[in-house]
Coordinates of C-alpha atoms in Angstrom, one line a residue:
M590 CA -2.5 -3.6 -9.0
C591 CA -3.9 -7.1 -9.7
G592 CA -3.4 -10.2 -7.6
I593 CA -1.7 -13.3 -8.9
T594 CA -1.9 -16.7 -7.2
V595 CA -0.4 -20.0 -8.3
R596 CA -0.6 -23.4 -6.7
V597 CA 1.4 -26.6 -7.6
G598 CA 1.1 -29.8 -5.6
D599 CA -0.9 -32.9 -4.8
G600 CA -4.7 -32.9 -5.0
S601 CA -7.0 -30.4 -6.5
A602 CA -5.6 -26.9 -6.9
V603 CA -9.0 -25.2 -6.9
P604 CA -9.5 -24.7 -3.1
D605 CA -6.0 -23.2 -2.7
L606 CA -6.5 -20.9 -5.7
L607 CA -9.8 -19.6 -4.4
S608 CA -8.4 -19.1 -1.0
G609 CA -5.5 -17.2 -2.4
L610 CA -7.7 -15.0 -4.5
E611 CA -9.9 -14.2 -1.5
N612 CA -6.8 -13.3 0.5
L613 CA -5.6 -11.0 -2.4
E614 CA -8.9 -9.4 -3.2
Y615 CA -7.7 -6.1 -1.7
R616 CA -5.4 -5.9 -4.7
G617 CA -8.2 -5.9 -7.2
Y618 CA -11.9 -6.9 -7.3
D619 CA -13.2 -6.0 -10.8
S620 CA -13.0 -9.6 -12.0
A621 CA -11.4 -13.0 -11.2
G622 CA -10.5 -16.3 -12.8
I623 CA -8.5 -19.5 -12.6
A624 CA -6.9 -21.9 -15.1
L625 CA -6.0 -25.5 -14.4
Q626 CA -3.7 -27.9 -16.1
N627 CA -6.0 -31.0 -16.2
G628 CA -3.6 -33.5 -17.6
T629 CA -4.7 -33.2 -21.3
G630 CA -5.5 -29.6 -21.6
I631 CA -6.3 -26.4 -19.8
D632 CA -9.6 -25.5 -18.1
V633 CA -10.3 -21.8 -17.7
V634 CA -13.2 -20.3 -15.6
K635 CA -13.4 -16.5 -15.1
S636 CA -16.0 -13.9 -14.4
E637 CA -16.6 -10.2 -14.1
G638 CA -17.1 -9.1 -10.5
K639 CA -15.9 -10.1 -7.1
I640 CA -14.7 -13.6 -6.1
D641 CA -18.1 -14.8 -5.2
R642 CA -19.1 -14.4 -8.8
L643 CA -16.3 -16.7 -9.8
Q644 CA -17.3 -19.2 -7.1
E645 CA -20.8 -19.2 -8.6
A646 CA -19.3 -19.9 -12.1
L647 CA -17.4 -22.8 -10.7
A648 CA -20.4 -24.3 -8.9
G649 CA -21.3 -27.7 -10.4
K650 CA -18.1 -27.9 -12.6
D651 CA -16.1 -31.0 -12.1
L652 CA -12.6 -29.6 -12.4
H653 CA -9.4 -31.6 -11.9
G654 CA -5.8 -30.5 -11.8
A655 CA -3.0 -30.1 -9.3
V656 CA -1.4 -27.2 -11.1
G657 CA -3.3 -23.9 -11.5
I658 CA -3.0 -20.2 -11.8
G659 CA -5.5 -17.5 -10.6
H660 CA -6.0 -13.8 -10.8
T661 CA -8.1 -11.0 -9.3
R662 CA -8.1 -7.9 -11.4
W663 CA -8.0 -4.1 -11.0
S664 CA -8.7 -2.8 -14.5
T665 CA -6.2 -0.8 -16.4
H666 CA -6.7 -1.9 -20.1
G667 CA -10.4 -2.5 -20.8
P668 CA -13.4 -2.4 -18.5
P669 CA -14.2 -5.2 -16.1
T670 CA -15.9 -7.9 -18.3
D671 CA -15.8 -11.6 -18.6
E672 CA -13.6 -11.3 -21.7
N673 CA -11.1 -8.9 -20.0
A674 CA -10.8 -11.1 -16.9
H675 CA -7.7 -13.2 -16.5
P676 CA -6.4 -15.8 -17.2
H677 CA -5.9 -15.1 -20.9
T678 CA -5.2 -17.8 -23.4
D679 CA -3.7 -18.2 -26.9
C680 CA -5.5 -19.1 -30.1
T681 CA -5.2 -22.8 -29.4
G682 CA -6.3 -22.7 -25.7
K683 CA -3.2 -24.6 -24.7
V684 CA -1.4 -21.6 -23.0
A685 CA -2.9 -19.6 -20.1
V686 CA -1.3 -16.5 -18.5
V687 CA -2.0 -14.2 -15.5
H688 CA -0.3 -10.9 -15.3
N689 CA 0.1 -7.9 -12.9
G690 CA 1.5 -4.6 -14.3
I691 CA 1.4 -2.9 -17.6
I692 CA 2.9 -4.0 -20.9
E693 CA 3.9 -0.7 -22.4
N694 CA 4.6 -2.0 -26.0
Y695 CA 1.5 -4.2 -26.2
R696 CA 0.0 -2.2 -29.1
E697 CA 3.0 -3.0 -31.4
L698 CA 3.1 -6.6 -30.3
R699 CA -0.7 -7.0 -30.8
E700 CA -0.5 -5.5 -34.3
E701 CA 2.5 -7.8 -35.1
L702 CA 0.7 -10.9 -33.8
A703 CA -2.6 -10.0 -35.5
A704 CA -0.7 -9.7 -38.8
D705 CA 0.5 -13.2 -38.3
G706 CA -3.1 -14.4 -37.9
H707 CA -3.6 -14.4 -34.1
V708 CA -7.1 -13.6 -33.0
F709 CA -7.6 -11.5 -29.8
T710 CA -10.8 -11.7 -27.7
S711 CA -10.1 -9.0 -25.1
E712 CA -9.0 -5.4 -24.8
T713 CA -6.2 -6.1 -22.3
D714 CA -2.5 -5.7 -22.7
T715 CA -2.0 -9.1 -21.1
E716 CA -3.4 -11.1 -24.0
V717 CA -0.3 -10.5 -26.1
I718 CA 1.7 -12.7 -23.7
P719 CA 0.0 -16.1 -24.3
H720 CA 0.0 -15.4 -28.1
L721 CA 3.8 -14.7 -28.0
I722 CA 4.3 -17.9 -26.2
E723 CA 2.2 -19.7 -28.7
S724 CA 4.3 -18.3 -31.6
H725 CA 7.5 -19.6 -30.1
L726 CA 6.0 -23.0 -29.3
A727 CA 4.9 -23.2 -33.0
N728 CA 8.5 -22.5 -34.0
G729 CA 9.7 -25.6 -32.0
A730 CA 10.7 -24.1 -28.7
D731 CA 9.9 -26.0 -25.5
F732 CA 7.6 -24.3 -23.0
G733 CA 10.4 -22.9 -20.8
S734 CA 12.2 -21.4 -23.8
A735 CA 9.0 -20.1 -25.3
F736 CA 8.2 -18.4 -22.0
R737 CA 11.6 -16.7 -21.8
E738 CA 11.5 -15.6 -25.4
A739 CA 8.1 -14.1 -25.0
V740 CA 9.1 -12.2 -21.8
D741 CA 12.1 -10.9 -23.6
R742 CA 9.8 -9.0 -26.0
L743 CA 7.9 -7.2 -23.2
A744 CA 8.5 -3.6 -22.1
G745 CA 7.0 -2.2 -18.9
S746 CA 6.4 -3.5 -15.4
Y747 CA 5.0 -6.9 -14.9
A748 CA 4.7 -10.1 -12.9
V749 CA 3.7 -13.0 -15.2
A750 CA 2.8 -16.7 -14.5
A751 CA 1.9 -19.2 -17.3
I752 CA 0.9 -22.8 -17.7
A753 CA 0.7 -24.9 -20.9
A754 CA -1.0 -28.1 -21.9
G755 CA 1.2 -31.2 -21.7
T756 CA 3.5 -30.0 -19.0
D757 CA 3.0 -29.9 -15.2
A758 CA 5.4 -26.9 -14.8
V759 CA 4.5 -23.3 -14.1
Y760 CA 6.8 -20.6 -15.3
A761 CA 6.8 -17.2 -13.8
T762 CA 8.9 -14.0 -13.8
R763 CA 8.8 -10.4 -12.5
N764 CA 10.0 -7.0 -13.6
G765 CA 9.0 -4.1 -11.4
S766 CA 5.9 -5.9 -10.0
P767 CA 6.0 -8.1 -6.9
L768 CA 6.1 -11.9 -7.0
V769 CA 6.9 -14.2 -4.0
L770 CA 7.2 -17.9 -3.8
G771 CA 5.9 -19.9 -0.8
Q772 CA 6.9 -23.5 0.0
D773 CA 5.0 -26.0 2.0
T774 CA 5.9 -29.7 2.6
D775 CA 3.9 -30.9 -0.4
R776 CA 2.9 -27.7 -2.3
Y777 CA 4.4 -24.6 -3.8
F778 CA 2.7 -21.3 -4.2
L779 CA 3.4 -18.1 -6.2
A780 CA 1.6 -14.8 -5.4
S781 CA 1.7 -11.1 -5.7
D782 CA 1.8 -10.8 -1.9
V783 CA 2.4 -13.1 1.1
P784 CA -1.1 -13.1 2.5
A785 CA -2.3 -15.1 -0.5
F786 CA -0.8 -18.3 1.0
L787 CA 0.0 -17.3 4.6
D788 CA -2.6 -19.7 5.9
Q789 CA -0.6 -22.5 4.2
T790 CA 3.0 -21.6 4.8
D791 CA 5.3 -18.9 6.3
E792 CA 8.4 -20.0 4.3
V793 CA 8.9 -17.6 1.4
V794 CA 11.4 -16.7 -1.3
Y795 CA 11.3 -13.1 -2.6
L796 CA 12.0 -13.2 -6.3
Q797 CA 14.0 -10.4 -7.8
D798 CA 13.5 -8.5 -11.1
G799 CA 14.6 -10.7 -14.0
D800 CA 14.2 -13.9 -12.1
V801 CA 12.5 -16.8 -13.9
V802 CA 11.1 -19.5 -11.7
R803 CA 10.1 -23.0 -12.8
V804 CA 7.8 -24.7 -10.3
T805 CA 6.7 -28.4 -10.4
E806 CA 5.3 -30.8 -7.8
T807 CA 8.9 -31.9 -6.9
G808 CA 10.5 -28.4 -6.5
Y809 CA 11.5 -25.2 -8.1
T810 CA 14.4 -23.6 -9.9
V811 CA 15.2 -19.9 -10.1
T812 CA 17.4 -18.6 -13.0
D813 CA 18.5 -15.0 -13.6
T814 CA 18.3 -13.0 -16.8
T815 CA 21.2 -15.0 -18.3
G816 CA 19.6 -18.3 -17.6
T817 CA 22.0 -19.1 -14.8
V818 CA 20.6 -20.9 -11.8
V819 CA 20.6 -18.7 -8.7
D820 CA 20.0 -19.4 -5.1
R821 CA 17.4 -17.1 -3.5
E822 CA 17.2 -17.2 0.3
V823 CA 14.3 -18.9 2.0
E824 CA 12.9 -16.6 4.7
T825 CA 10.3 -17.1 7.4
V826 CA 7.6 -14.5 7.6
D827 CA 6.9 -13.3 11.1
W828 CA 3.2 -12.8 10.4
N829 CA 0.6 -15.6 10.8
A830 CA -2.8 -16.4 9.3
E831 CA -4.7 -14.7 12.1
D832 CA -2.9 -11.4 11.3
V833 CA -4.6 -11.3 7.9
G834 CA -8.0 -12.4 9.0
K835 CA -10.8 -10.1 10.3
A836 CA -10.8 -11.5 13.8
G837 CA -14.5 -11.0 14.3
Y838 CA -14.6 -7.4 13.0
D839 CA -17.0 -6.4 10.2
H840 CA -14.2 -4.9 8.1
Y841 CA -10.5 -5.1 7.9
M842 CA -10.3 -1.3 8.2
R843 CA -12.0 -1.4 11.6
K844 CA -9.8 -4.2 12.7
E845 CA -6.7 -2.4 11.6
I846 CA -7.8 0.8 13.3
H847 CA -8.1 -1.2 16.5
E848 CA -4.7 -2.9 15.9
Q849 CA -2.9 0.4 16.2
P850 CA -1.9 0.2 19.8
T851 CA -0.3 -3.2 19.1
A852 CA 1.3 -2.0 15.8
L853 CA 2.7 1.1 17.5
R854 CA 4.2 -1.0 20.4
Q855 CA 5.9 -3.1 17.7
T856 CA 7.1 0.0 16.0
I857 CA 8.6 1.5 19.1
R858 CA 9.9 -1.7 20.8
G859 CA 13.6 -1.5 21.5
R860 CA 14.0 1.8 19.6
I861 CA 13.9 4.3 22.5
D862 CA 16.6 4.3 25.1
S863 CA 14.8 5.5 28.3
F864 CA 18.1 5.8 30.2
S865 CA 19.7 8.2 27.7
G866 CA 16.5 9.8 26.4
D867 CA 17.7 8.9 22.9
V868 CA 16.7 6.7 20.0
D869 CA 18.4 3.3 19.3
L870 CA 17.5 2.5 15.7
E871 CA 18.9 -0.8 14.5
G872 CA 21.6 -0.3 11.9
F873 CA 21.6 3.5 12.4
P874 CA 24.0 4.4 15.2
P875 CA 25.0 8.0 16.0
G876 CA 27.0 9.4 13.1
T877 CA 25.2 7.4 10.4
F878 CA 24.1 10.5 8.6
T879 CA 27.1 12.7 9.2
G880 CA 27.8 14.6 6.0
I881 CA 24.1 14.8 5.0
D882 CA 22.8 18.4 4.7
R883 CA 19.5 17.9 2.8
V884 CA 16.7 15.4 3.1
H885 CA 14.1 14.6 0.4
L886 CA 11.2 12.4 1.3
V887 CA 9.4 10.8 -1.6
A888 CA 6.0 9.1 -1.3
M889 CA 2.4 8.8 -2.6
G890 CA -1.0 8.9 -1.0
T891 CA -1.1 8.2 2.7
S892 CA 2.6 7.7 2.8
M893 CA 3.0 11.2 1.4
H894 CA 1.2 12.6 4.3
A895 CA 3.5 10.8 6.7
A896 CA 6.5 12.2 4.7
M897 CA 5.1 15.7 5.0
Y898 CA 4.7 15.2 8.8
A899 CA 8.4 14.2 9.0
A900 CA 9.5 17.1 6.8
A901 CA 7.8 19.5 9.1
L902 CA 9.5 18.0 12.1
L903 CA 12.9 18.1 10.4
T904 CA 12.5 21.7 9.1
E905 CA 11.5 23.0 12.5
N906 CA 14.7 21.5 13.9
G907 CA 17.1 23.1 11.4
V908 CA 17.3 20.4 8.7
D909 CA 16.7 21.3 5.1
A910 CA 13.9 18.8 4.4
E911 CA 11.0 18.6 1.9
A912 CA 8.4 16.0 0.9
Y913 CA 7.8 15.3 -2.8
L914 CA 5.2 13.2 -4.6
S915 CA 7.1 10.3 -6.0
G916 CA 5.5 10.4 -9.4
E917 CA 6.6 14.0 -9.9
Y918 CA 10.0 13.4 -8.4
A919 CA 10.6 10.6 -10.9
V920 CA 10.1 12.8 -13.9
S921 CA 11.7 16.0 -12.5
P922 CA 14.1 15.3 -9.6
P923 CA 15.2 18.5 -7.8
P924 CA 18.9 19.2 -7.3
A925 CA 20.5 16.5 -5.2
D926 CA 24.1 15.4 -4.5
S927 CA 26.2 13.2 -2.2
N928 CA 25.1 15.3 0.7
T929 CA 21.4 14.5 0.0
L930 CA 19.5 11.7 1.7
V931 CA 16.3 10.5 -0.2
I932 CA 13.9 8.6 2.0
A933 CA 11.3 6.5 0.2
V934 CA 8.2 6.1 2.3
T935 CA 6.0 3.2 1.1
Q936 CA 3.9 0.8 3.1
S937 CA 4.1 -2.1 0.6
G938 CA 7.6 -1.4 -0.7
E939 CA 6.1 -2.0 -4.2
T940 CA 4.6 1.4 -5.0
A941 CA 5.5 2.0 -8.7
D942 CA 5.8 5.8 -8.5
T943 CA 8.1 5.6 -5.4
L944 CA 10.3 2.9 -7.0
G945 CA 10.4 5.2 -10.1
A946 CA 11.6 8.1 -8.0
I947 CA 14.5 6.0 -6.5
R948 CA 15.4 4.6 -9.9
A949 CA 15.5 8.2 -11.3
I950 CA 18.5 9.0 -9.1
Q951 CA 20.3 5.7 -9.3
G952 CA 23.8 6.1 -10.7
T953 CA 24.3 9.3 -8.7
N954 CA 25.9 9.7 -5.3
V955 CA 22.7 10.4 -3.6
R956 CA 22.1 8.2 -0.5
T957 CA 18.8 6.4 -0.3
L958 CA 16.8 5.0 2.6
A959 CA 13.6 2.8 2.4
L960 CA 11.0 3.2 5.1
T961 CA 8.6 0.4 4.6
N962 CA 6.5 -2.3 6.2
V963 CA 7.4 -5.3 4.1
V964 CA 10.7 -7.2 4.5
G965 CA 12.0 -8.3 1.1
S966 CA 10.0 -5.8 -0.9
S967 CA 11.3 -4.2 -4.0
I968 CA 12.2 -0.9 -2.4
T969 CA 14.5 -2.6 0.1
R970 CA 16.6 -3.8 -2.8
E971 CA 16.6 -0.5 -4.6
C972 CA 17.8 1.6 -1.6
D973 CA 21.1 1.7 0.2
D974 CA 19.4 1.1 3.6
S975 CA 16.1 0.1 5.0
L976 CA 14.1 0.9 8.2
Y977 CA 10.9 -1.1 8.9
I978 CA 7.8 0.3 10.5
R979 CA 6.7 -3.1 11.9
A980 CA 3.0 -2.4 11.5
G981 CA 2.1 -6.0 10.5
P982 CA 0.0 -6.9 7.5
E983 CA -2.5 -4.3 6.4
I984 CA -5.3 -5.6 4.2
G985 CA -7.8 -2.7 4.1
V986 CA -7.4 -0.5 1.0
A987 CA -7.6 2.6 3.2
A988 CA -4.3 2.7 5.1
T989 CA -4.7 3.3 8.9
K990 CA -2.2 1.6 11.2
S991 CA 0.6 2.0 8.6
F992 CA 0.2 5.8 8.7
S993 CA 0.5 5.9 12.5
S994 CA 3.5 3.6 12.4
Q995 CA 5.1 5.5 9.6
V996 CA 4.8 8.8 11.5
V997 CA 6.1 7.4 14.7
T998 CA 9.1 5.7 13.0
L999 CA 9.9 8.9 11.1
S1000 CA 9.7 10.8 14.4
M1001 CA 12.3 8.6 15.9
L1002 CA 14.4 8.8 12.7
T1003 CA 14.1 12.6 13.0
Q1004 CA 16.0 12.5 16.3
R1005 CA 18.9 10.6 14.7
L1006 CA 18.9 12.9 11.6
V1007 CA 18.8 16.1 13.6
Q1008 CA 21.7 15.0 15.8
D1009 CA 23.9 13.9 12.9
I1010 CA 23.2 16.8 10.6
T1011 CA 23.0 19.7 13.1
G1012 CA 25.0 18.4 16.0
T1013 CA 22.2 19.2 18.4
S1014 CA 19.1 17.3 19.5
V1015 CA 15.5 17.7 18.6
E1016 CA 13.9 20.5 20.6
N1017 CA 12.4 19.1 23.8
A1018 CA 13.6 15.6 22.7
G1019 CA 13.1 14.0 26.0
S1020 CA 9.4 15.0 26.2
L1021 CA 8.9 14.2 22.6
L1022 CA 10.3 10.6 22.9
E1023 CA 8.3 10.2 26.1
S1024 CA 5.2 11.1 24.3
V1025 CA 6.1 8.6 21.5
S1026 CA 6.5 5.9 24.2
Q1027 CA 3.0 6.7 25.5
I1028 CA 1.3 6.7 22.0
P1029 CA 0.1 3.1 22.1
G1030 CA -1.8 3.7 25.4
D1031 CA -3.1 7.1 24.2
V1032 CA -4.5 5.5 21.0
Q1033 CA -6.1 2.8 23.1
Q1034 CA -7.8 5.5 25.2
I1035 CA -9.3 7.0 22.0
L1036 CA -10.5 3.7 20.8
D1037 CA -12.2 3.0 24.1
N1038 CA -13.9 6.4 24.4
S1039 CA -14.4 7.9 21.0
T1040 CA -17.6 9.7 20.1
A1041 CA -16.8 9.5 16.4
A1042 CA -19.8 7.4 15.5
A1043 CA -22.2 10.0 16.9
V1044 CA -20.4 12.8 15.1
A1045 CA -20.4 10.9 11.8
E1046 CA -24.1 10.3 12.1
K1047 CA -24.9 13.9 13.0
Y1048 CA -23.3 15.3 9.9
L1049 CA -23.9 12.5 7.5
D1050 CA -26.2 14.5 5.1
S1051 CA -23.7 17.3 4.6
D1052 CA -22.7 18.7 1.2
A1053 CA -18.9 18.5 1.9
F1054 CA -16.5 17.9 4.7
F1055 CA -13.4 20.1 5.3
F1056 CA -10.4 19.4 7.5
L1057 CA -8.0 22.1 8.8
G1058 CA -4.6 21.9 10.4
R1059 CA -1.3 23.7 10.9
N1060 CA 2.3 22.6 10.9
T1061 CA 2.4 18.8 11.5
C1062 CA -1.4 18.7 11.6
Y1063 CA -1.7 20.0 8.0
P1064 CA -0.7 16.6 6.6
V1065 CA -3.1 15.0 9.1
A1066 CA -5.9 17.2 7.7
L1067 CA -5.0 16.0 4.3
E1068 CA -5.0 12.4 5.5
G1069 CA -8.4 12.9 7.3
A1070 CA -9.9 14.1 4.0
L1071 CA -8.3 11.3 2.0
K1072 CA -9.7 8.6 4.3
F1073 CA -13.1 10.2 4.2
K1074 CA -13.3 10.5 0.4
E1075 CA -11.8 7.1 -0.2
I1076 CA -14.4 5.1 1.7
T1077 CA -17.5 7.3 1.8
Y1078 CA -17.3 8.7 -1.8
E1079 CA -18.4 12.1 -0.3
H1080 CA -16.6 15.3 -1.1
A1081 CA -13.9 16.0 1.4
E1082 CA -10.9 18.4 1.3
G1083 CA -8.0 19.0 3.6
F1084 CA -6.4 22.5 3.9
A1085 CA -3.6 24.3 5.7
A1086 CA -5.6 26.5 8.1
S1087 CA -3.6 29.5 6.9
E1088 CA -4.9 28.9 3.3
L1089 CA -8.6 29.1 4.2
K1090 CA -9.0 32.8 3.5
H1091 CA -7.2 32.4 0.1
G1092 CA -10.0 30.7 -1.7
P1093 CA -11.4 27.7 0.1
L1094 CA -13.6 29.9 2.3
A1095 CA -15.8 30.5 -0.7
L1096 CA -17.0 26.9 -0.5
V1097 CA -18.0 27.0 3.2
T1098 CA -21.8 26.9 3.9
E1099 CA -23.9 25.9 6.9
N1100 CA -23.9 22.4 5.4
T1101 CA -20.1 22.1 5.4
P1102 CA -18.8 20.7 8.7
V1103 CA -15.2 21.6 9.4
F1104 CA -12.9 19.3 11.4
V1105 CA -10.2 21.4 13.0
L1106 CA -7.1 19.8 14.5
F1107 CA -5.6 21.6 17.6
T1108 CA -2.2 20.8 19.1
G1109 CA -2.1 23.0 22.1
E1110 CA 0.5 25.1 20.3
D1111 CA -0.4 28.3 18.5
D1112 CA -4.1 27.4 19.0
Q1113 CA -5.2 31.0 18.9
K1114 CA -4.4 31.3 15.2
I1115 CA -6.4 28.3 14.2
I1116 CA -9.2 29.4 16.6
S1117 CA -9.6 32.5 14.4
N1118 CA -9.9 30.2 11.4
A1119 CA -12.6 28.2 13.2
K1120 CA -14.5 31.5 13.9
E1121 CA -14.3 32.4 10.2
V1122 CA -16.2 29.3 9.2
Q1123 CA -18.6 29.6 12.0
A1124 CA -19.4 33.1 10.9
R1125 CA -20.5 31.5 7.6
G1126 CA -22.8 29.1 9.4
A1127 CA -20.5 26.1 9.3
P1128 CA -20.3 23.8 12.3
V1129 CA -16.8 23.2 13.8
I1130 CA -15.7 19.9 15.1
A1131 CA -12.6 20.3 17.3
V1132 CA -10.1 17.5 17.4
A1133 CA -8.3 18.5 20.6
S1134 CA -7.1 17.6 24.1
E1135 CA -7.8 19.5 27.3
A1136 CA -4.7 21.5 26.6
S1137 CA -6.8 23.3 24.0
S1138 CA -9.6 24.4 26.3
A1139 CA -10.3 27.6 24.3
A1140 CA -10.7 25.6 21.1
I1141 CA -13.1 23.2 22.8
D1142 CA -15.2 26.1 24.1
Q1143 CA -15.4 27.5 20.6
A1144 CA -16.4 24.2 18.9
D1145 CA -19.9 22.8 18.1
D1146 CA -18.6 19.3 18.7
V1147 CA -15.4 17.8 20.1
L1148 CA -13.4 14.6 19.3
S1149 CA -11.2 14.3 22.3
I1150 CA -7.6 13.2 22.3
P1151 CA -5.3 12.5 25.4
K1152 CA -3.0 15.3 26.3
T1153 CA 0.4 14.9 24.6
T1154 CA 3.2 17.0 23.1
P1155 CA 2.1 19.2 20.3
K1156 CA 4.2 17.3 17.7
M1157 CA 2.5 14.0 18.5
S1158 CA -1.1 15.3 18.8
G1159 CA -1.5 14.8 15.0
V1160 CA -1.0 11.0 15.4
L1161 CA -3.8 10.9 18.0
G1162 CA -6.1 13.3 16.1
N1163 CA -5.7 11.1 13.0
V1164 CA -7.2 8.1 14.8
Q1165 CA -10.3 10.1 15.6
L1166 CA -10.6 11.1 11.9
Q1167 CA -10.2 7.4 10.8
L1168 CA -13.1 6.5 13.0
V1169 CA -15.3 9.3 11.7
A1170 CA -14.6 8.1 8.1
Y1171 CA -15.3 4.5 9.0
H1172 CA -18.6 5.2 10.7
A1173 CA -19.8 7.5 8.0
A1174 CA -19.0 5.0 5.3
K1175 CA -20.7 2.2 7.3
E1176 CA -23.9 4.4 7.7
L1177 CA -23.8 5.0 4.0
G1178 CA -23.5 1.3 3.2
R1179 CA -20.2 1.6 1.4
E1180 CA -17.8 -1.2 0.5
I1181 CA -15.4 -0.1 3.1
D1182 CA -12.6 -2.6 2.5
K1183 CA -13.0 -2.4 -1.3
P1184 CA -13.7 1.2 -2.3
R1185 CA -14.6 1.7 -5.9
N1186 CA -11.8 2.2 -8.4
L1187 CA -9.1 1.7 -5.8
A1188 CA -6.7 -1.1 -4.9
K1189 CA -4.3 -1.5 -2.0
S1190 CA -0.9 -1.6 -3.7
V1191 CA -0.4 0.8 -6.6
T1192 CA 2.1 -1.2 -8.6
V1193 CA 1.5 0.7 -11.9
E1194 CA 2.4 4.3 -12.7

């Protein structure tokens, strides 16, 4: 879950490397560093801490070099220290490497290299790579061959970029971790994610597992695992530099919460046929899923909550559907056959656990579908088909607009699945799709009128925060709690309202505010849950529309949502909970965009 950036071209590489690292800091912010090929050797500067610490270390240094690599780290092997920061070098200081992923056989390699006299200065798994390259160089290999031979020894998931003294080329490869190449008129870039260089170019090449790319000032060459030159398509990214900036907001998270109306319009655009009252999903015409009788959704974190939402919609409409944590599915897949559709839900398309789940069933007849935000991501190459949520770039570690877009995309997909699998339509399909069409405006109304800041401030000193929901609002309760704990560091839990009496009620006190999601459907049952916590002295904050008037009358505070169909109320309620988490974290002075111990894209298992 680290960020790699590489720059090759005319002039000093330092400004572009630092810009790339700043743009990738959401992927890791424990430490950072750069290495430059200065014409006679390699200069390395690195530091524990965030990018500004690296900038301080660079101040006053007269560094030269048009070819450089950079790295921002999220620690896996060894704590965040100067020694563990990337880039890592060999014994001679003539090879420098940056790496994202985990080298699973690093202990054996390290012992082997140490026995040959190599001296290690860090606790990382990465450091074995430059020493392996050094060994092959010492045996007479050129840099390109030494790089390939070193990579052939690695087991695990990784993206690696390396430079060496005496050559102006950068060599890089990927296996299970993302790596994308960007090309400008006079510069080339490599990075873990497009935002690293999006302010420089929108022309990209998505590298595939096993690809080795050689980049110089005059161009690049991609070869596959056999060393054969391959042609990878140059694509134009439809994002721009403004999309990955803060646009005047204090935090990316706040910006992305407020981008939800736009993101949802993009998600819906052209996908609902208002004349027929049906969905029109590109590449998925009626009959696409005929023969499917079971749906598995695999995901992690926020995406898992979106998957649970979809599973509830499908189940209620007669489709055998269940959501699974990808990490568990990968090690113990449930029964599946050619009549099973597995939907991988992942914002980045690079989530290691979700990729692992799909790979666990490869070679079977199971059909697979990627639901993701990123064109060209790994999951799109692993699955049979892909459906994009079109949310635009999301930089904040705490996912916001991607959840809303995932749920809305899955809701539209549900209509197609139900029609194809059961031969009937989703219950109240017309009103459901109409409410989906109105979602962008409804979210904007919440953003314009929310009282979440006042609610967050009122309950800021509480001992814990509980979130309750039923049916499709159960995963929203889980998501509300996840957002709250991610960025406030306060204790928060989400529960199915029916579970409350089966243990969690023991934790409720007068200092435990309970956020209760109402849909306007079966409200009386969840009102009884609200009364149970109020009887123990706990305040109840209702997240509800005017359709739930009895719930509003019962509550101590209310976070209002526009009136909508019960199945879409969770999308709106979630926006209010995002705002509560944001304002609470801001009041507490937390690092909202860079919560401790977390990174945006979880690319290691």
